[in-house]
Structures are given as structure tokens and as C-alpha cells.
CSV table of C-alpha atoms and ligand atoms in Angstrom, one decimal:
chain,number,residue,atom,x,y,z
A,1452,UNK,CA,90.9,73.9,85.1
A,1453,UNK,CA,92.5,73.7,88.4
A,1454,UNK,CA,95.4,76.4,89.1
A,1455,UNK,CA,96.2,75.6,93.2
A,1456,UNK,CA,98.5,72.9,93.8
A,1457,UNK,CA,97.1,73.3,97.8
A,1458,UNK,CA,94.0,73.7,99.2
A,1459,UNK,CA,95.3,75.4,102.3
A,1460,UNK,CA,96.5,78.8,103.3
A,1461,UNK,CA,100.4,78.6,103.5
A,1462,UNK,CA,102.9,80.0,105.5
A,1463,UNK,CA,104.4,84.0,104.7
A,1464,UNK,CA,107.8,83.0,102.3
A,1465,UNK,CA,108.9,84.4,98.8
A,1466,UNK,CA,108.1,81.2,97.5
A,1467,UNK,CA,105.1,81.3,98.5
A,1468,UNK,CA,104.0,84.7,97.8
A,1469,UNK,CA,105.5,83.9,94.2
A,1470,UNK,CA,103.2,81.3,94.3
A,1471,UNK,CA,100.5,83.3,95.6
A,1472,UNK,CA,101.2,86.0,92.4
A,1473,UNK,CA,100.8,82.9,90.0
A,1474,UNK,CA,97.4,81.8,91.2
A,1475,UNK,CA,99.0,78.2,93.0
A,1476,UNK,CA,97.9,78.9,96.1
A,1477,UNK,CA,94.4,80.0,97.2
A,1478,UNK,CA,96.8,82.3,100.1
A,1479,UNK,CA,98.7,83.2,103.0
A,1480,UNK,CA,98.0,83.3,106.5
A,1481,UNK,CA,100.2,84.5,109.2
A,1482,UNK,CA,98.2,83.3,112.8
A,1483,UNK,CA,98.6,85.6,116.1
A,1484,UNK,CA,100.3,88.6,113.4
A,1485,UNK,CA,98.9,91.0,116.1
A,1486,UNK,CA,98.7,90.4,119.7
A,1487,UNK,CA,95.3,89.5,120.8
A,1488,UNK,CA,95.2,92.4,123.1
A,1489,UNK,CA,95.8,94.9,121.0
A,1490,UNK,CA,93.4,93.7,118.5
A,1491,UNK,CA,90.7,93.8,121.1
A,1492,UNK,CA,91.9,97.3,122.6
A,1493,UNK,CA,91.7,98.6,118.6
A,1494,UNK,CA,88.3,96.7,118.2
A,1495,UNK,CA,86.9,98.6,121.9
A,1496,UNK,CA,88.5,101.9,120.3
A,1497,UNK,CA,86.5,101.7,116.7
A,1498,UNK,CA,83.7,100.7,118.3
A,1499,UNK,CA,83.2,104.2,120.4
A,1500,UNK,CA,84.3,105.7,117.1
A,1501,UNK,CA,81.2,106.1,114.2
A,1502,UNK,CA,82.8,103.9,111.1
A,1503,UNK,CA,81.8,106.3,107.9
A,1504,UNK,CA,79.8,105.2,105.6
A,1505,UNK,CA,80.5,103.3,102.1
A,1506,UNK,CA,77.6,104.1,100.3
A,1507,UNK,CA,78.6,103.7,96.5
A,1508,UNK,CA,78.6,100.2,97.2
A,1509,UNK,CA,74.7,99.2,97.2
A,1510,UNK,CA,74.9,95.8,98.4
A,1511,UNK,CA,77.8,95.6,100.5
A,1512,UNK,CA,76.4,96.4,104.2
A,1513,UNK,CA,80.4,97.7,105.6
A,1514,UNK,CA,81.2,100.5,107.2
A,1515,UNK,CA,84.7,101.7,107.0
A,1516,UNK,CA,87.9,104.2,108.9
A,1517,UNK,CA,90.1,105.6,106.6
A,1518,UNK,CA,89.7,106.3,102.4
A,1519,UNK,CA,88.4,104.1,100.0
A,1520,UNK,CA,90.3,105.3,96.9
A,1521,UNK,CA,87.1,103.0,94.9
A,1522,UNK,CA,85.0,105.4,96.2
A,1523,UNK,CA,86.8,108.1,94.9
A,1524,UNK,CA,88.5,107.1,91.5
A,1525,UNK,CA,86.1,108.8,89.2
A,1526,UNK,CA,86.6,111.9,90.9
A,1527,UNK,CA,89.5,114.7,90.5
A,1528,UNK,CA,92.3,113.2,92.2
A,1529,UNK,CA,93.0,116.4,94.5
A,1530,UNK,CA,89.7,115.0,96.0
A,1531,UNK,CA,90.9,111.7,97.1
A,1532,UNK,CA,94.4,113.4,98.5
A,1533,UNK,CA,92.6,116.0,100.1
A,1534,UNK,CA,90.8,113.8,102.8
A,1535,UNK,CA,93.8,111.4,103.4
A,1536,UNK,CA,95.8,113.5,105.8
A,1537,UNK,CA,92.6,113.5,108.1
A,1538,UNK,CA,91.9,109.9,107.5
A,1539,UNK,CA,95.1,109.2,108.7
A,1540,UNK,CA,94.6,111.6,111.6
A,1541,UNK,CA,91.8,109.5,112.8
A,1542,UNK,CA,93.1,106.0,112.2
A,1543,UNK,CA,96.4,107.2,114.6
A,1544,UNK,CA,94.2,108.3,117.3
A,1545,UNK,CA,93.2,104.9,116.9
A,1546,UNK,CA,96.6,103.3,117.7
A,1547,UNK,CA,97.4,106.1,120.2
A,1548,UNK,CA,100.0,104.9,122.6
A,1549,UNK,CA,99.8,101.4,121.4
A,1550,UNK,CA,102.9,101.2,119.8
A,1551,UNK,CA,101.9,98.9,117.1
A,1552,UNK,CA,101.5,99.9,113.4
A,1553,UNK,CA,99.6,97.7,111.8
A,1554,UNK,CA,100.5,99.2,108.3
A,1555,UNK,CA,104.3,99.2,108.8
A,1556,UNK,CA,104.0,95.5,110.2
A,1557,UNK,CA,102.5,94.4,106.9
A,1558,UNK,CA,105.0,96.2,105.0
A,1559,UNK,CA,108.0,94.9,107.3
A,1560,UNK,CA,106.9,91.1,106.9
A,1561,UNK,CA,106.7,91.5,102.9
A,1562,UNK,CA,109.7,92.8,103.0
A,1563,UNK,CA,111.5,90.8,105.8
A,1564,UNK,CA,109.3,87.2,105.3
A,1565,UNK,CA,107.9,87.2,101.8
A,1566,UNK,CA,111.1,88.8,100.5
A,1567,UNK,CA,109.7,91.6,98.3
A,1568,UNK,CA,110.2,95.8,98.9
A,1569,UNK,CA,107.1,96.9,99.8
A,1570,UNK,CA,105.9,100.5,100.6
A,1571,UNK,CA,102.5,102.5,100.8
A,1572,UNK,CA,101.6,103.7,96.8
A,1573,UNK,CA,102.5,107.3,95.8
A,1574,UNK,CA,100.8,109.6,92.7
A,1575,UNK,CA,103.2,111.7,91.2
A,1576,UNK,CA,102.4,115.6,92.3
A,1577,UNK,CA,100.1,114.2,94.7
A,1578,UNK,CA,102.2,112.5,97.4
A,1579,UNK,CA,101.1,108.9,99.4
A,1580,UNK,CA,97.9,107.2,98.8
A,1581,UNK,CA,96.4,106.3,102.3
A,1582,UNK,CA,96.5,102.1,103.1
A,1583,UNK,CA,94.9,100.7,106.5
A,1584,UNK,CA,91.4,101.1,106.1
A,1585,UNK,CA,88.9,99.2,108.9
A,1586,UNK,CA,86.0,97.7,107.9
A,1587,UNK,CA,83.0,96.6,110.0
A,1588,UNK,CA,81.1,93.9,108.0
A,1589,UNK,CA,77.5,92.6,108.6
A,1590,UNK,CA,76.2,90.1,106.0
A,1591,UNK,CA,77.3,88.6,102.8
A,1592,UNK,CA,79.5,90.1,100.8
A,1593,UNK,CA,79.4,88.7,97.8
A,1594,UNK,CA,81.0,86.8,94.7
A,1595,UNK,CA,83.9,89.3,93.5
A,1596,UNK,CA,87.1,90.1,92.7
A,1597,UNK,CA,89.1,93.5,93.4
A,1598,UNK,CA,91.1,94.6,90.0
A,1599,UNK,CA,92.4,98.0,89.9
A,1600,UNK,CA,93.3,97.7,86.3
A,1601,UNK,CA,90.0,96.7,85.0
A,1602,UNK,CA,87.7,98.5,87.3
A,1603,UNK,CA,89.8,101.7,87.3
A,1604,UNK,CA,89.2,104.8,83.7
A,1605,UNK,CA,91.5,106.6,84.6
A,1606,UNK,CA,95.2,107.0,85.2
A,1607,UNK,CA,95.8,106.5,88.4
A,1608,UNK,CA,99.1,105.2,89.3
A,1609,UNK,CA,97.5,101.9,91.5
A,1610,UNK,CA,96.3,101.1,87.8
A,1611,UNK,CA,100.1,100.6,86.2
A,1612,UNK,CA,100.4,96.7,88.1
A,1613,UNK,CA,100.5,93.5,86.5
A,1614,UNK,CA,98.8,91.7,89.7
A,1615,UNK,CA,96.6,92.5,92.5
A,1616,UNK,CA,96.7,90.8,96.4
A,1617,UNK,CA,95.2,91.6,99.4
A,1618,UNK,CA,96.2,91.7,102.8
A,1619,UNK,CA,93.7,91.7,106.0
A,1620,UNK,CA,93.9,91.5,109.7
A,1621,UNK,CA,90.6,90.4,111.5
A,1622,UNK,CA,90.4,92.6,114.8
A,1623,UNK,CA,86.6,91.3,115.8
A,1624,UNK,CA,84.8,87.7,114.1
A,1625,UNK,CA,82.0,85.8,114.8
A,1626,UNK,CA,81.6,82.9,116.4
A,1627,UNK,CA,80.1,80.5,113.1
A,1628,UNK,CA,79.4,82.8,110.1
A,1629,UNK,CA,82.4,85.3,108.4
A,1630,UNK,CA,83.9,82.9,106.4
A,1631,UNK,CA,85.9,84.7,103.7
A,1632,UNK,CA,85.7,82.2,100.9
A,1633,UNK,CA,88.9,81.9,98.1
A,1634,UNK,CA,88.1,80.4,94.7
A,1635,UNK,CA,90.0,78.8,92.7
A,1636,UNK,CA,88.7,80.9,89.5
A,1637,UNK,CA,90.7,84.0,87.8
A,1638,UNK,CA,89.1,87.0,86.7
A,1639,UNK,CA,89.4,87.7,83.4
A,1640,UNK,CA,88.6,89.6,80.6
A,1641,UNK,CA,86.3,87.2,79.3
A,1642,UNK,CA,84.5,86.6,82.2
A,1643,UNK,CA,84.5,90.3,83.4
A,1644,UNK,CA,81.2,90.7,81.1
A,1645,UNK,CA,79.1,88.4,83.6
A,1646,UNK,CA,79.7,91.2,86.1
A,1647,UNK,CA,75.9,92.6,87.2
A,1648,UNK,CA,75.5,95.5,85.5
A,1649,UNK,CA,76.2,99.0,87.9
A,1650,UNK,CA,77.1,97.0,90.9
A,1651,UNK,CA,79.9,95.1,92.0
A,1652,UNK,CA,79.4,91.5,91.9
A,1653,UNK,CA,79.5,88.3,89.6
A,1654,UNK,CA,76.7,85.4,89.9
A,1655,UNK,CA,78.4,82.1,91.0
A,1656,UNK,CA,77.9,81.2,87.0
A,1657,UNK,CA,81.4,82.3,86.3
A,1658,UNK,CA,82.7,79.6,88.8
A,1659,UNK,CA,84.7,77.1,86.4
A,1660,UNK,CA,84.4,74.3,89.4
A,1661,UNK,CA,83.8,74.3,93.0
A,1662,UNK,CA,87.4,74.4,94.1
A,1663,UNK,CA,87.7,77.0,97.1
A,1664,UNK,CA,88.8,77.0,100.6
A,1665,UNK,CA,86.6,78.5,103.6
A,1666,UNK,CA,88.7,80.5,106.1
A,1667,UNK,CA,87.1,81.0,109.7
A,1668,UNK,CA,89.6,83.8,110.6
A,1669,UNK,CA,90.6,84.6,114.4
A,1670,UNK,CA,91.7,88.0,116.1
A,1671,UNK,CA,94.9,88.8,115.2
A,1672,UNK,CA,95.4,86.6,111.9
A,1673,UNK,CA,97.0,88.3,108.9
A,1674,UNK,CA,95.4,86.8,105.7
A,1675,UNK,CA,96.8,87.7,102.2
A,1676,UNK,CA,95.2,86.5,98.8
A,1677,UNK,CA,94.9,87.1,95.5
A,1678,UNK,CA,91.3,89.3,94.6
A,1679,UNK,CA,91.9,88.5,91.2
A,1680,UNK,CA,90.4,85.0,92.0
A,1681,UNK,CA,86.9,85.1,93.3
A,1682,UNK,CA,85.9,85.7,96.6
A,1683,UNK,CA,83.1,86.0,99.4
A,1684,UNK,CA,82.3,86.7,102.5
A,1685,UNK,CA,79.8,84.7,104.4
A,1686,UNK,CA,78.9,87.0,106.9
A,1687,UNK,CA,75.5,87.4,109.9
A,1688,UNK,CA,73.3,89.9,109.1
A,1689,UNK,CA,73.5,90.7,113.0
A,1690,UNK,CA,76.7,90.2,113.8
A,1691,UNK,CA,79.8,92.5,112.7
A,1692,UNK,CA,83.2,91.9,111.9
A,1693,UNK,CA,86.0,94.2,111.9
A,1694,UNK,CA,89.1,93.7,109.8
A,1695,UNK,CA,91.8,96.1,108.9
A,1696,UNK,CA,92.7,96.1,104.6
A,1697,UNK,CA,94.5,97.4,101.8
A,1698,UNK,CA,95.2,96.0,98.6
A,1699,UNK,CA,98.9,95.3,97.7
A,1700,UNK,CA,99.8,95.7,93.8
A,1701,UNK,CA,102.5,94.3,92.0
A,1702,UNK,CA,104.4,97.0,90.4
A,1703,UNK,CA,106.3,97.0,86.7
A,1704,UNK,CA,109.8,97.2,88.9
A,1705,UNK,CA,109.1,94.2,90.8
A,1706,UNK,CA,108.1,95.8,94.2
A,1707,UNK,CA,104.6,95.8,96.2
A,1708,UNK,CA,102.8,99.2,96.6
A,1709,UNK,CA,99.8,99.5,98.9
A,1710,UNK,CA,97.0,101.4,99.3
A,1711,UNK,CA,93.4,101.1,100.7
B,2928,AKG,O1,87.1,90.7,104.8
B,2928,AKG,C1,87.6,89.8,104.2
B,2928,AKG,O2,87.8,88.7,104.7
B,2928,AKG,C2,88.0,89.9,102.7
B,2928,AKG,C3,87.7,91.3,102.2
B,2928,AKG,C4,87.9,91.4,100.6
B,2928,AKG,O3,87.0,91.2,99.9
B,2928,AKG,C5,89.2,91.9,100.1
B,2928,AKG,O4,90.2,92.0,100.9
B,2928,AKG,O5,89.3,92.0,98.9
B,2929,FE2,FE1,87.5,91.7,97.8
């Protein structure tokens, strides 16, 4: 069954982020969100700085600035919370004296443009969860979807939403090769048991049909989708990509909340 009534990425509008919560539309792109410049100033600035690693993820070859809160979920919580303040540290020496912040951009145009409060996700007795991470990205990251709800034990608050997006801005690409690819399949419970076992990804079995669009994104693009439909990333095992993330989760009172 098809759910998209397009096969292209639409414009930033309540409409269409409505749309984009219902599974119509494979996403949303935004061209030239961030000024070329400073994308490639941020990219020269990440570059000197050594990404950290990711490795709970075995076949995902990404690097990443900033917390993962997958990587830490299973863990005490005062373990996430304790390394965001530094996190953050690092990630504003990145922007130092640029005057752009990328995170309170993305929360300004879902508020302003797609007409829904949004604001960085908080635990209660814990304070803000940190949202912005950058990711460099070198080969294929495959088939997958990103669902707090399902993938999550234990009760964190980014676990208490009824739908989960994505927002990313691409601050390096390759020329041919990078393609995030959008699928116009859902994730759900009964296709979350063709997940491979102790790793993150699904074969291209679950696929109901070969609906999806291929997005060649550009410096400076802000891209939003839904991870609850399946998704890839065709990338160059020799070439990297940078991109900036967090997930954005559609809370019980009808807001966004964001975190990385
Ligand atoms: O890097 C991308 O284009 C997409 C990354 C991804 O899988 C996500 O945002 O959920
Ligand atoms: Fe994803």
C-alpha cells in the first residue's frame, strides 16, 4: 500500500509537516537553510576537531560531536546528563563568533514556518537533553528506522511521543554518492521482528514496494523526515559527509521536543 500522495520533498508549512506526521509525504526540505559560508567555516572547524567515536553501532562507520542519547539509554540517566554540559561546550566553540545557531534556527522555523512550539526535550530532575549532534559519515548506512518508543526499556521522557521526525543539515557532501534514501514503508510492530538480531538494521525484505525518493543533499539544506519510514544512506566508503541532527518527537500536548 502506498501512503505518499508526492514523491518530492515539499516546502516547510503546517500543512505540510501535518502531512509529514501522517506518513503523506516522504519530507521536507528547506534549500540554502544555512549560509554556504558558514557551513563550510563549521565543516573547516570539525574537521581540525577529532569527531568521537560511536562505537555501539557495529556497522554504521560515523563519527559524531555532541551525545548520542542511543548510546547511552541503557545506562543510569545521571550518565547521559553528566556529559551534556561538556558536549555542549565543544559544539559552541564550534560556532564561536559565528552568530548562527543552528539548533535555535530549527526550532525558530518549526515554530515560525511549520507552525508547531518546538523546544530542546527536558527529563524531569535532570534538566535539558542535548540536540545538535554532527556526524561524519563514510559508507552505507543502512536500511532503518529511528523509533524512540520501540527501541527505548526504559522510561525516558523522549519515549512518551506518539511520532518520531528528523531534522538534518548537510555541512560537507559528495560529489555522486550520499544519497539519503526515504521509503515509503512504516515501521511497525509487526515488521519490527525482521530487525537483525543485536544490530540496528532491517533487510530490504520488509520493503512493501519500491516507492522512495533519493535525495542528493547540498551544503546548507535543512532536510526533515519521518524515521519511522525506512531509510538509508548511500554513502563512499572514502568519502565523508558531515551533517548536523537531532530527532524531533511529537509530544502528548501537541508540541515538538528535540534531542540528539
Ligand atoms: O544523514 C542523513 O541523511 C540521515 C540520517 C538518519 O538516518 C536520520 O536522521 O535518522
Ligand atoms: Fe535514521
Amino acid at each position: 500500500m502506498s501512503h505518499w500522495i508526492t514523491n518530492e520533498l515539499c516546502a516547510l508549512t503546517k500543512e505540510n509537516l501535518d502531512l509529514l506526521i501522517d506518513f503523506k509525504i516522504p519530507g521536507i526540505i528547506v534549500k540554502n537553510f544555512l549560509p554556504k559560508a558558514f557551513c563550510q567555516e563549521v565543516d573547516r572547524r570539525l574537521c581540525e576537531t577529532s569527531f568521537g567515536n560511536y562505537d555501539h553501532l557495529k556497522e554504521i562507520p560515523v563519527h559524531h560531536l555532541g551525545v548520542c542519547h542511543n548510546q547511552w539509554c541503557r545506562d543510569e540517566k545521571s550518565v547521559y546528563f553528566g556529559m551534556i554540559d561538556e558536549a555542549q561546550k565543544q559544539i559552541d566553540d564550534i560556532y564561536q563568533a559565528l552568530n548562527i545557531d543552528p539548533v535555535q534556527e530549527v526550532i525558530s522555523a518549526l515554530s515560525n514556518e511549520g507552525g508547531y512550539p518546538a523546544e530542546v526535550f527536558e527529563e524531569e530532575g535532570f534538566g535539558k537533553y542535548f540536540a545538535g549532534a554532527f556526524r561524519s559519515f563514510k559508507g552505507h548506512g543502512r536500511l532503518h528506522v529511528d523509533h524512540a518508543p520501540t527501541h527505548i526499556e526504559k522510561p525516558w521522557a523522549v519515549t512518551e511521543i506518539s511520532k518520531q521526525l528528523t531534522w538534518n543539515i548537510y555541512y560537507s557532501v559528495h560529489n555522486g554518492g550520499g544519497e539519503l534514501v526515504i521509503y515509503d514503508t512504516i515501521h511497525t510492530p509487526e515488521n519490527e521482528p525482521m530487525k537483525v538480531s543485536n544490530d540496528y538494521y532491517f533487510p530490504y525484505e520488509v520493503l512493501e514496494n519500491e516507492v522512495c525518493v533519493r535525495v542528493q543533499p547540498e551544503i546548507g539544506d535543512l532536510i526533515l523526515f519521518n524515521t519511522q519510514n525506512f531509510h538509508e544512506i548511500l554513502g563512499q566508503p572514502e568519502a565523508t559527509r558531515i551533517s548536523q541532527t537531532s530527532f524531533i518527537g511529537l509530544r502528548n500536548d501537541g508540541s515538538l521536543g528535540l534531542w540528539s
